[in-house]
Tab-separated table of N, CA and C in Angstrom:
chain	number	residue	atom	x	y	z
V	1	MET	N	0.816	-1.128	-0.022
V	1	MET	CA	0.012	-0.014	-0.010
V	1	MET	C	0.866	1.234	0.041
V	2	ARG	N	0.626	2.120	-0.963
V	2	ARG	CA	1.422	3.351	-1.082
V	2	ARG	C	0.943	4.412	-0.078
V	3	THR	N	1.818	5.067	0.535
V	3	THR	CA	1.396	6.105	1.543
V	3	THR	C	1.943	7.494	1.045
V	4	MET	N	1.365	8.561	1.540
V	4	MET	CA	1.799	9.902	1.367
V	4	MET	C	2.047	10.623	2.627
V	5	ARG	N	3.132	11.413	2.695
V	5	ARG	CA	3.385	12.227	3.923
V	5	ARG	C	2.446	13.443	3.761
V	6	VAL	N	1.626	13.620	4.710
V	6	VAL	CA	0.620	14.721	4.750
V	6	VAL	C	0.836	15.517	6.059
V	7	PHE	N	0.798	16.871	5.901
V	7	PHE	CA	0.945	17.718	7.019
V	7	PHE	C	-0.400	18.238	7.422
V	8	LEU	N	-0.828	18.012	8.667
V	8	LEU	CA	-2.164	18.387	9.145
V	8	LEU	C	-2.026	19.564	10.106
V	9	PRO	N	-2.627	20.694	9.759
V	9	PRO	CA	-2.585	21.801	10.617
V	9	PRO	C	-3.366	21.516	11.974
V	10	SER	N	-2.912	21.991	13.046
V	10	SER	CA	-3.529	21.637	14.318
V	10	SER	C	-3.258	22.688	15.401
V	11	THR	N	-3.734	22.444	16.580
V	11	THR	CA	-3.483	23.258	17.701
V	11	THR	C	-3.173	22.298	18.939
V	12	LEU	N	-2.609	22.791	19.962
V	12	LEU	CA	-2.315	21.870	21.150
V	12	LEU	C	-3.576	21.275	21.727
V	13	PRO	N	-4.673	22.078	21.961
V	13	PRO	CA	-5.903	21.419	22.408
V	13	PRO	C	-6.407	20.308	21.429
V	14	ALA	N	-6.264	20.529	20.185
V	14	ALA	CA	-6.741	19.501	19.218
V	14	ALA	C	-5.869	18.252	19.268
V	15	VAL	N	-4.557	18.443	19.557
V	15	VAL	CA	-3.739	17.317	19.743
V	15	VAL	C	-4.164	16.465	20.948
V	16	ALA	N	-4.488	17.213	22.075
V	16	ALA	CA	-4.912	16.566	23.252
V	16	ALA	C	-6.186	15.745	22.981
V	17	LEU	N	-7.151	16.253	22.187
V	17	LEU	CA	-8.369	15.505	21.859
V	17	LEU	C	-7.992	14.307	21.031
V	18	ALA	N	-7.153	14.428	20.102
V	18	ALA	CA	-6.688	13.379	19.216
V	18	ALA	C	-6.057	12.201	19.950
V	19	LEU	N	-5.332	12.600	20.974
V	19	LEU	CA	-4.671	11.572	21.786
V	19	LEU	C	-5.694	10.767	22.614
V	20	GLN	N	-6.670	11.507	23.125
V	20	GLN	CA	-7.737	10.869	23.968
V	20	GLN	C	-8.608	9.955	22.969
V	21	ALA	N	-8.935	10.427	21.795
V	21	ALA	CA	-9.802	9.710	20.852
V	21	ALA	C	-9.031	8.571	20.092
V	22	GLY	N	-7.730	8.688	19.939
V	22	GLY	CA	-6.968	7.761	19.182
V	22	GLY	C	-6.942	8.056	17.743
V	23	HIS	N	-7.505	9.310	17.375
V	23	HIS	CA	-7.459	9.673	15.923
V	23	HIS	C	-7.623	11.130	15.847
V	24	VAL	N	-7.236	11.728	14.661
V	24	VAL	CA	-7.510	13.068	14.314
V	24	VAL	C	-8.646	13.025	13.341
V	25	GLY	N	-9.676	13.817	13.576
V	25	GLY	CA	-10.805	13.831	12.691
V	25	GLY	C	-12.090	13.751	13.439
V	26	PRO	N	-13.158	13.589	12.799
V	26	PRO	CA	-13.442	12.701	11.682
V	26	PRO	C	-13.009	13.366	10.338
V	27	GLY	N	-12.996	12.566	9.253
V	27	GLY	CA	-12.770	13.077	7.901
V	27	GLY	C	-14.019	13.661	7.352
V	28	PRO	N	-13.980	14.402	6.377
V	28	PRO	CA	-12.760	14.784	5.661
V	28	PRO	C	-11.923	15.868	6.435
V	29	LEU	N	-10.683	15.808	6.283
V	29	LEU	CA	-9.737	16.680	6.975
V	29	LEU	C	-8.906	17.481	5.937
V	30	PRO	N	-8.626	18.750	6.176
V	30	PRO	CA	-7.699	19.451	5.394
V	30	PRO	C	-6.273	19.111	5.681
V	31	GLY	N	-5.442	19.043	4.678
V	31	GLY	CA	-4.076	18.756	4.916
V	31	GLY	C	-3.247	19.405	3.774
V	32	PHE	N	-1.973	19.209	3.820
V	32	PHE	CA	-1.004	19.766	2.894
V	32	PHE	C	0.031	18.703	2.620
V	33	ALA	N	0.384	18.558	1.248
V	33	ALA	CA	1.237	17.464	0.834
V	33	ALA	C	1.970	17.874	-0.356
V	34	VAL	N	3.012	17.093	-0.644
V	34	VAL	CA	3.695	17.270	-1.957
V	34	VAL	C	2.754	16.797	-2.970
V	35	THR	N	2.391	17.645	-4.016
V	35	THR	CA	1.445	17.383	-5.038
V	35	THR	C	2.155	17.628	-6.363
V	36	PRO	N	1.459	17.255	-7.470
V	36	PRO	CA	2.031	17.630	-8.758
V	36	PRO	C	2.296	19.132	-8.859
V	37	ALA	N	1.467	19.907	-8.211
V	37	ALA	CA	1.645	21.401	-8.389
V	37	ALA	C	2.665	21.917	-7.336
V	38	LEU	N	3.120	21.127	-6.368
V	38	LEU	CA	4.017	21.613	-5.358
V	38	LEU	C	4.962	20.407	-5.069
V	39	ARG	N	6.211	20.565	-5.337
V	39	ARG	CA	7.075	19.387	-5.194
V	39	ARG	C	8.038	19.485	-3.997
V	40	GLU	N	7.766	20.514	-3.157
V	40	GLU	CA	8.746	20.793	-2.039
V	40	GLU	C	8.040	20.466	-0.715
V	41	GLU	N	8.542	19.574	0.066
V	41	GLU	CA	7.987	19.198	1.351
V	41	GLU	C	7.928	20.339	2.357
V	42	TYR	N	9.004	21.100	2.386
V	42	TYR	CA	9.097	22.205	3.329
V	42	TYR	C	8.002	23.269	2.972
V	43	ALA	N	7.691	23.443	1.732
V	43	ALA	CA	6.553	24.395	1.393
V	43	ALA	C	5.283	23.920	1.888
V	44	ALA	N	5.067	22.621	1.795
V	44	ALA	CA	3.787	22.027	2.250
V	44	ALA	C	3.726	22.172	3.791
V	45	LEU	N	4.787	21.959	4.470
V	45	LEU	CA	4.839	22.134	5.953
V	45	LEU	C	4.502	23.657	6.310
V	46	THR	N	5.088	24.528	5.542
V	46	THR	CA	4.870	25.994	5.802
V	46	THR	C	3.445	26.363	5.564
V	47	GLU	N	2.790	25.840	4.530
V	47	GLU	CA	1.361	26.078	4.321
V	47	GLU	C	0.538	25.499	5.374
V	48	ALA	N	0.844	24.324	5.910
V	48	ALA	CA	0.155	23.796	6.989
V	48	ALA	C	0.299	24.639	8.326
V	49	ALA	N	1.491	25.130	8.535
V	49	ALA	CA	1.691	26.042	9.687
V	49	ALA	C	0.888	27.266	9.561
V	50	ARG	N	0.720	27.861	8.344
V	50	ARG	CA	-0.090	28.986	8.191
V	50	ARG	C	-1.586	28.581	8.461
V	51	ALA	N	-1.927	27.435	8.039
V	51	ALA	CA	-3.345	26.994	8.332
V	51	ALA	C	-3.595	26.830	9.807
V	52	SER	N	-2.498	26.505	10.559
V	52	SER	CA	-2.635	26.363	11.996
V	52	SER	C	-2.940	27.735	12.642
V	53	LEU	N	-2.344	28.755	11.989
V	53	LEU	CA	-2.675	30.144	12.504
V	53	LEU	C	-4.101	30.430	12.423
V	54	ARG	N	-4.744	30.007	11.234
V	54	ARG	CA	-6.205	30.163	11.130
V	54	ARG	C	-7.023	29.390	12.135
V	55	MET	N	-6.508	28.226	12.495
V	55	MET	CA	-7.172	27.415	13.510
V	55	MET	C	-7.091	28.139	14.887
V	56	LEU	N	-5.926	28.656	15.128
V	56	LEU	CA	-5.746	29.431	16.395
V	56	LEU	C	-6.630	30.604	16.467
V	57	ALA	N	-6.916	31.258	15.337
V	57	ALA	CA	-7.852	32.364	15.324
V	57	ALA	C	-9.266	31.962	15.787
V	58	GLY	N	-9.607	30.742	15.484
V	58	GLY	CA	-10.918	30.148	15.822
V	58	GLY	C	-10.954	29.671	17.231
V	59	ASN	N	-9.829	29.609	17.933
V	59	ASN	CA	-9.763	29.107	19.323
V	59	ASN	C	-8.856	30.034	20.115
V	60	PRO	N	-9.274	31.192	20.580
V	60	PRO	CA	-8.453	32.170	21.238
V	60	PRO	C	-7.884	31.606	22.632
V	61	ALA	N	-8.530	30.609	23.144
V	61	ALA	CA	-8.059	30.050	24.437
V	61	ALA	C	-6.800	29.099	24.215
V	62	ALA	N	-6.573	28.702	22.980
V	62	ALA	CA	-5.507	27.720	22.729
V	62	ALA	C	-4.114	28.488	22.899
V	63	PRO	N	-3.124	27.746	23.378
V	63	PRO	CA	-1.791	28.363	23.459
V	63	PRO	C	-1.340	28.824	22.071
V	64	SER	N	-0.656	29.931	22.084
V	64	SER	CA	-0.180	30.555	20.811
V	64	SER	C	1.036	29.909	20.249
V	65	ARG	N	0.820	28.691	19.811
V	65	ARG	CA	1.902	27.883	19.235
V	65	ARG	C	1.334	27.194	17.989
V	66	ARG	N	2.029	27.350	16.830
V	66	ARG	CA	1.528	26.623	15.677
V	66	ARG	C	1.865	25.154	15.829
V	67	VAL	N	1.023	24.350	15.326
V	67	VAL	CA	1.135	22.886	15.427
V	67	VAL	C	0.859	22.247	14.035
V	68	VAL	N	1.797	21.400	13.574
V	68	VAL	CA	1.578	20.654	12.398
V	68	VAL	C	1.886	19.190	12.653
V	69	LEU	N	0.989	18.328	12.380
V	69	LEU	CA	1.165	16.925	12.574
V	69	LEU	C	1.526	16.298	11.216
V	70	ALA	N	2.576	15.583	11.178
V	70	ALA	CA	3.038	14.863	9.950
V	70	ALA	C	2.487	13.446	10.145
V	71	ALA	N	1.855	12.988	9.029
V	71	ALA	CA	1.231	11.660	9.067
V	71	ALA	C	1.513	10.909	7.752
V	72	GLU	N	1.608	9.615	7.889
V	72	GLU	CA	1.711	8.779	6.666
V	72	GLU	C	0.269	8.202	6.367
V	73	ILE	N	-0.305	8.646	5.303
V	73	ILE	CA	-1.680	8.329	4.957
V	73	ILE	C	-1.773	7.528	3.762
V	74	PRO	N	-2.532	6.464	3.702
V	74	PRO	CA	-2.726	5.695	2.456
V	74	PRO	C	-3.152	6.690	1.354
V	75	ALA	N	-2.405	6.545	0.181
V	75	ALA	CA	-2.538	7.480	-0.866
V	75	ALA	C	-3.983	7.563	-1.362
V	76	GLU	N	-4.724	6.496	-1.336
V	76	GLU	CA	-6.046	6.565	-1.851
V	76	GLU	C	-7.013	7.355	-0.953
V	77	GLN	N	-6.557	7.741	0.296
V	77	GLN	CA	-7.351	8.532	1.123
V	77	GLN	C	-7.041	10.021	1.033
V	78	VAL	N	-6.065	10.445	0.117
V	78	VAL	CA	-5.704	11.720	-0.079
V	78	VAL	C	-6.083	12.230	-1.452
V	79	LYS	N	-6.887	13.334	-1.439
V	79	LYS	CA	-7.388	13.877	-2.664
V	79	LYS	C	-6.884	15.320	-2.811
V	80	PRO	N	-6.392	15.678	-4.059
V	80	PRO	CA	-5.987	17.114	-4.259
V	80	PRO	C	-7.139	18.007	-4.055
V	81	ASP	N	-6.820	19.224	-3.485
V	81	ASP	CA	-7.901	20.240	-3.261
V	81	ASP	C	-7.210	21.623	-3.308
V	82	PRO	N	-6.464	21.946	-4.452
V	82	PRO	CA	-5.771	23.159	-4.621
V	82	PRO	C	-6.793	24.374	-4.709
V	83	ARG	N	-6.622	25.341	-3.883
V	83	ARG	CA	-7.439	26.483	-3.909
V	83	ARG	C	-6.720	27.611	-3.188
V	84	ASP	N	-7.229	28.818	-3.312
V	84	ASP	CA	-6.762	29.979	-2.558
V	84	ASP	C	-5.178	30.123	-2.677
V	85	GLY	N	-4.662	29.712	-3.796
V	85	GLY	CA	-3.236	29.851	-3.981
V	85	GLY	C	-2.396	28.863	-3.117
V	86	GLU	N	-2.963	27.831	-2.760
V	86	GLU	CA	-2.284	26.792	-1.929
V	86	GLU	C	-2.241	25.485	-2.696
V	87	PRO	N	-1.142	25.360	-3.521
V	87	PRO	CA	-1.099	24.149	-4.369
V	87	PRO	C	-0.902	22.851	-3.611
V	88	ALA	N	-0.495	22.963	-2.353
V	88	ALA	CA	-0.206	21.714	-1.544
V	88	ALA	C	-1.502	21.264	-0.916
V	89	ARG	N	-2.588	21.995	-0.953
V	89	ARG	CA	-3.804	21.616	-0.196
V	89	ARG	C	-4.364	20.340	-0.705
V	90	VAL	N	-4.728	19.440	0.262
V	90	VAL	CA	-5.322	18.192	0.030
V	90	VAL	C	-6.416	17.917	1.032
V	91	VAL	N	-7.320	16.956	0.705
V	91	VAL	CA	-8.340	16.523	1.659
V	91	VAL	C	-8.119	15.077	1.968
V	92	ILE	N	-8.091	14.762	3.288
V	92	ILE	CA	-7.943	13.411	3.761
V	92	ILE	C	-9.384	12.919	3.974
V	93	THR	N	-9.735	11.839	3.339
V	93	THR	CA	-11.191	11.453	3.339
V	93	THR	C	-11.642	10.752	4.634
V	94	GLN	N	-10.695	10.309	5.445
V	94	GLN	CA	-11.018	9.592	6.656
V	94	GLN	C	-10.243	10.131	7.858
V	95	ALA	N	-10.690	9.787	9.005
V	95	ALA	CA	-9.939	10.179	10.223
V	95	ALA	C	-8.520	9.595	10.156
V	96	VAL	N	-7.545	10.317	10.690
V	96	VAL	CA	-6.160	9.864	10.765
V	96	VAL	C	-5.872	9.218	12.063
V	97	GLN	N	-5.525	8.011	12.135
V	97	GLN	CA	-5.187	7.272	13.348
V	97	GLN	C	-3.945	7.821	13.981
V	98	VAL	N	-3.891	7.936	15.274
V	98	VAL	CA	-2.725	8.441	15.969
V	98	VAL	C	-1.532	7.585	15.612
V	99	LYS	N	-1.723	6.250	15.425
V	99	LYS	CA	-0.589	5.388	15.040
V	99	LYS	C	-0.003	5.735	13.706
V	100	ASP	N	-0.773	6.427	12.851
V	100	ASP	CA	-0.175	6.909	11.582
V	100	ASP	C	0.470	8.244	11.584
V	101	LEU	N	0.569	8.856	12.796
V	101	LEU	CA	1.263	10.099	12.922
V	101	LEU	C	2.833	9.726	12.877
V	102	ALA	N	3.595	10.513	12.212
V	102	ALA	CA	5.009	10.276	12.133
V	102	ALA	C	5.827	11.216	13.105
V	103	ALA	N	5.265	12.413	13.301
V	103	ALA	CA	5.948	13.446	14.076
V	103	ALA	C	5.029	14.688	14.264
V	104	ALA	N	5.437	15.548	15.109
V	104	ALA	CA	4.755	16.843	15.239
V	104	ALA	C	5.847	17.971	15.121
V	105	HIS	N	5.405	19.087	14.500
V	105	HIS	CA	6.240	20.240	14.421
V	105	HIS	C	5.473	21.342	15.144
V	106	VAL	N	6.092	21.901	16.235
V	106	VAL	CA	5.446	22.832	17.101
V	106	VAL	C	6.368	23.969	17.411
V	107	ASP	N	5.776	25.172	17.523
V	107	ASP	CA	6.464	26.364	17.964
V	107	ASP	C	7.023	26.146	19.392
V	108	ALA	N	8.085	26.788	19.709
V	108	ALA	CA	8.582	26.851	21.044
V	108	ALA	C	7.747	27.945	21.755
V	109	PRO	N	7.590	27.895	23.038
V	109	PRO	CA	6.794	28.890	23.743
V	109	PRO	C	7.222	30.316	23.509
V	110	GLU	N	8.578	30.512	23.288
V	110	GLU	CA	9.107	31.860	23.019
V	110	GLU	C	8.506	32.475	21.776
V	111	ALA	N	7.940	31.744	20.836
V	111	ALA	CA	7.328	32.301	19.667
V	111	ALA	C	5.962	32.925	19.875
V	112	GLY	N	5.442	32.674	21.094
V	112	GLY	CA	4.057	33.085	21.389
V	112	GLY	C	3.606	34.503	20.990
V	113	ALA	N	4.415	35.512	21.278
V	113	ALA	CA	4.020	36.896	20.937
V	113	ALA	C	3.932	37.072	19.442
V	114	ASP	N	4.886	36.539	18.683
V	114	ASP	CA	4.810	36.623	17.215
V	114	ASP	C	3.668	35.853	16.719
V	115	VAL	N	3.396	34.680	17.271
V	115	VAL	CA	2.239	33.904	16.789
V	115	VAL	C	0.961	34.621	17.082
V	116	ARG	N	0.775	35.176	18.199
V	116	ARG	CA	-0.460	35.926	18.506
V	116	ARG	C	-0.632	37.070	17.566
V	117	SER	N	0.458	37.751	17.236
V	117	SER	CA	0.335	38.912	16.305
V	117	SER	C	-0.049	38.397	14.853
V	118	ALA	N	0.586	37.239	14.508
V	118	ALA	CA	0.272	36.649	13.243
V	118	ALA	C	-1.211	36.155	13.053
V	119	VAL	N	-1.741	35.572	14.231
V	119	VAL	CA	-3.075	35.178	14.220
V	119	VAL	C	-4.035	36.342	13.929
V	120	ALA	N	-3.751	37.395	14.551
V	120	ALA	CA	-4.546	38.600	14.383
V	120	ALA	C	-4.424	39.176	12.906
V	121	ALA	N	-3.253	38.967	12.295
V	121	ALA	CA	-2.958	39.578	10.991
V	121	ALA	C	-3.368	38.619	9.866
V	122	VAL	N	-3.604	37.372	10.049
V	122	VAL	CA	-3.845	36.423	8.950
V	122	VAL	C	-5.074	36.882	8.077
V	123	PRO	N	-6.165	37.286	8.590
V	123	PRO	CA	-7.260	37.717	7.655
V	123	PRO	C	-6.810	38.775	6.674
V	124	ALA	N	-6.173	39.858	7.207
V	124	ALA	CA	-5.726	40.916	6.326
V	124	ALA	C	-4.646	40.424	5.368
V	125	ALA	N	-3.740	39.565	5.833
V	125	ALA	CA	-2.690	39.012	4.966
V	125	ALA	C	-3.284	38.241	3.878
V	126	ASP	N	-4.236	37.437	4.159
V	126	ASP	CA	-4.958	36.620	3.108
V	126	ASP	C	-5.649	37.569	2.135
V	127	ALA	N	-6.047	38.775	2.566
V	127	ALA	CA	-6.721	39.722	1.588
V	127	ALA	C	-5.738	40.581	0.824
V	128	GLY	N	-4.405	40.320	1.087
V	128	GLY	CA	-3.360	41.022	0.336
V	128	GLY	C	-2.674	42.190	1.006
V	129	ASP	N	-3.019	42.423	2.237
V	129	ASP	CA	-2.315	43.496	2.999
V	129	ASP	C	-0.887	43.211	3.206
V	130	GLU	N	0.063	43.988	2.647
V	130	GLU	CA	1.485	43.742	2.802
V	130	GLU	C	1.996	43.875	4.171
V	131	ASP	N	1.444	44.840	4.959
V	131	ASP	CA	1.896	44.937	6.332
V	131	ASP	C	1.572	43.740	7.193
V	132	ALA	N	0.364	43.251	6.927
V	132	ALA	CA	-0.137	42.052	7.605
V	132	ALA	C	0.663	40.830	7.251
V	133	ARG	N	1.093	40.751	5.978
V	133	ARG	CA	1.930	39.599	5.473
V	133	ARG	C	3.221	39.640	6.256
V	134	PHE	N	3.754	40.863	6.427
V	134	PHE	CA	5.044	41.000	7.131
V	134	PHE	C	4.880	40.493	8.588
V	135	THR	N	3.732	40.730	9.171
V	135	THR	CA	3.443	40.256	10.543
V	135	THR	C	3.377	38.688	10.583
V	136	VAL	N	2.702	38.175	9.626
V	136	VAL	CA	2.599	36.716	9.494
V	136	VAL	C	3.962	36.071	9.243
V	137	ASP	N	4.788	36.779	8.445
V	137	ASP	CA	6.130	36.278	8.196
V	137	ASP	C	6.960	36.273	9.497
V	138	GLY	N	6.615	37.203	10.413
V	138	GLY	CA	7.333	37.166	11.683
V	138	GLY	C	7.241	35.943	12.432
V	139	ALA	N	5.994	35.342	12.442
V	139	ALA	CA	5.787	34.002	13.118
V	139	ALA	C	6.544	32.964	12.288
V	140	GLU	N	6.412	33.046	10.937
V	140	GLU	CA	7.081	32.040	10.106
V	140	GLU	C	8.588	32.089	10.204
V	141	GLY	N	9.110	33.168	10.772
V	141	GLY	CA	10.536	33.284	11.032
V	141	GLY	C	11.008	32.359	12.145
V	142	HIS	N	10.057	31.878	12.901
V	142	HIS	CA	10.365	30.856	13.984
V	142	HIS	C	10.353	29.471	13.354
V	143	GLU	N	11.430	28.697	13.517
V	143	GLU	CA	11.413	27.305	13.099
V	143	GLU	C	10.526	26.532	14.029
V	144	LEU	N	9.815	25.647	13.416
V	144	LEU	CA	8.997	24.761	14.286
V	144	LEU	C	9.885	23.644	14.817
V	145	GLY	N	9.768	23.305	16.066
V	145	GLY	CA	10.504	22.239	16.673
V	145	GLY	C	9.926	20.889	16.249
V	146	TRP	N	10.806	19.909	16.130
V	146	TRP	CA	10.379	18.526	15.806
V	146	TRP	C	10.162	17.692	17.013
V	147	TYR	N	9.063	17.037	17.118
V	147	TYR	CA	8.742	16.145	18.255
V	147	TYR	C	8.313	14.765	17.784
V	148	ALA	N	8.885	13.741	18.419
V	148	ALA	CA	8.483	12.366	18.086
V	148	ALA	C	7.018	12.163	18.602
V	149	THR	N	6.373	11.260	18.093
V	149	THR	CA	4.967	11.004	18.502
V	149	THR	C	4.974	10.558	19.947
V	150	GLN	N	6.005	9.979	20.501
V	150	GLN	CA	5.968	9.609	21.883
V	150	GLN	C	6.000	10.814	22.807
V	151	GLU	N	6.341	11.942	22.287
V	151	GLU	CA	6.434	13.192	23.078
V	151	GLU	C	5.181	14.012	23.062
V	152	LEU	N	4.230	13.635	22.228
V	152	LEU	CA	2.952	14.438	22.115
V	152	LEU	C	2.254	14.584	23.476
V	153	SER	N	2.168	13.584	24.260
V	153	SER	CA	1.432	13.750	25.531
V	153	SER	C	2.131	14.765	26.421
V	154	TYR	N	3.461	14.932	26.299
V	154	TYR	CA	4.146	15.932	27.125
V	154	TYR	C	3.828	17.327	26.621
V	155	LEU	N	3.609	17.463	25.331
V	155	LEU	CA	3.336	18.747	24.792
V	155	LEU	C	1.999	19.359	25.229
V	156	VAL	N	1.010	18.463	25.491
V	156	VAL	CA	-0.296	18.902	25.806
V	156	VAL	C	-0.674	18.895	27.311
V	157	GLU	N	0.409	18.612	28.125
V	157	GLU	CA	0.175	18.614	29.572
V	157	GLU	C	-0.003	20.068	30.088
């Protein structure tokens, strides 16, 4: 069975729920992957991190840390969904089992102020405001830390 590496935007509270449930989802889920239109894995990860900012905007109580879950998904469960200038966008048709997660990429707590500013600026950045894009880029200037799946429970404590 062929698999694809898919990056799932998330938040720390959503990771806690996934660990309790044993899966991320239900499907369909948005994700980002290397596609025929985008051949660079780092770019897919960056797009997923920006989508995490949008998720944080919807949950102001969540810690201000971008979260991207990397998963190995059966290729037949991943459908291209390019839109809004995001060529890596895909849809995962089913819930993603925690056992299929390969790693997590998460901001360090020190990135919190820049992430909060970026969350507030994302709508204007999406609308083309250059100053807002600069603010979003400020969060993207922080490298996401890599965490093994065994460390996820420590992240959400």
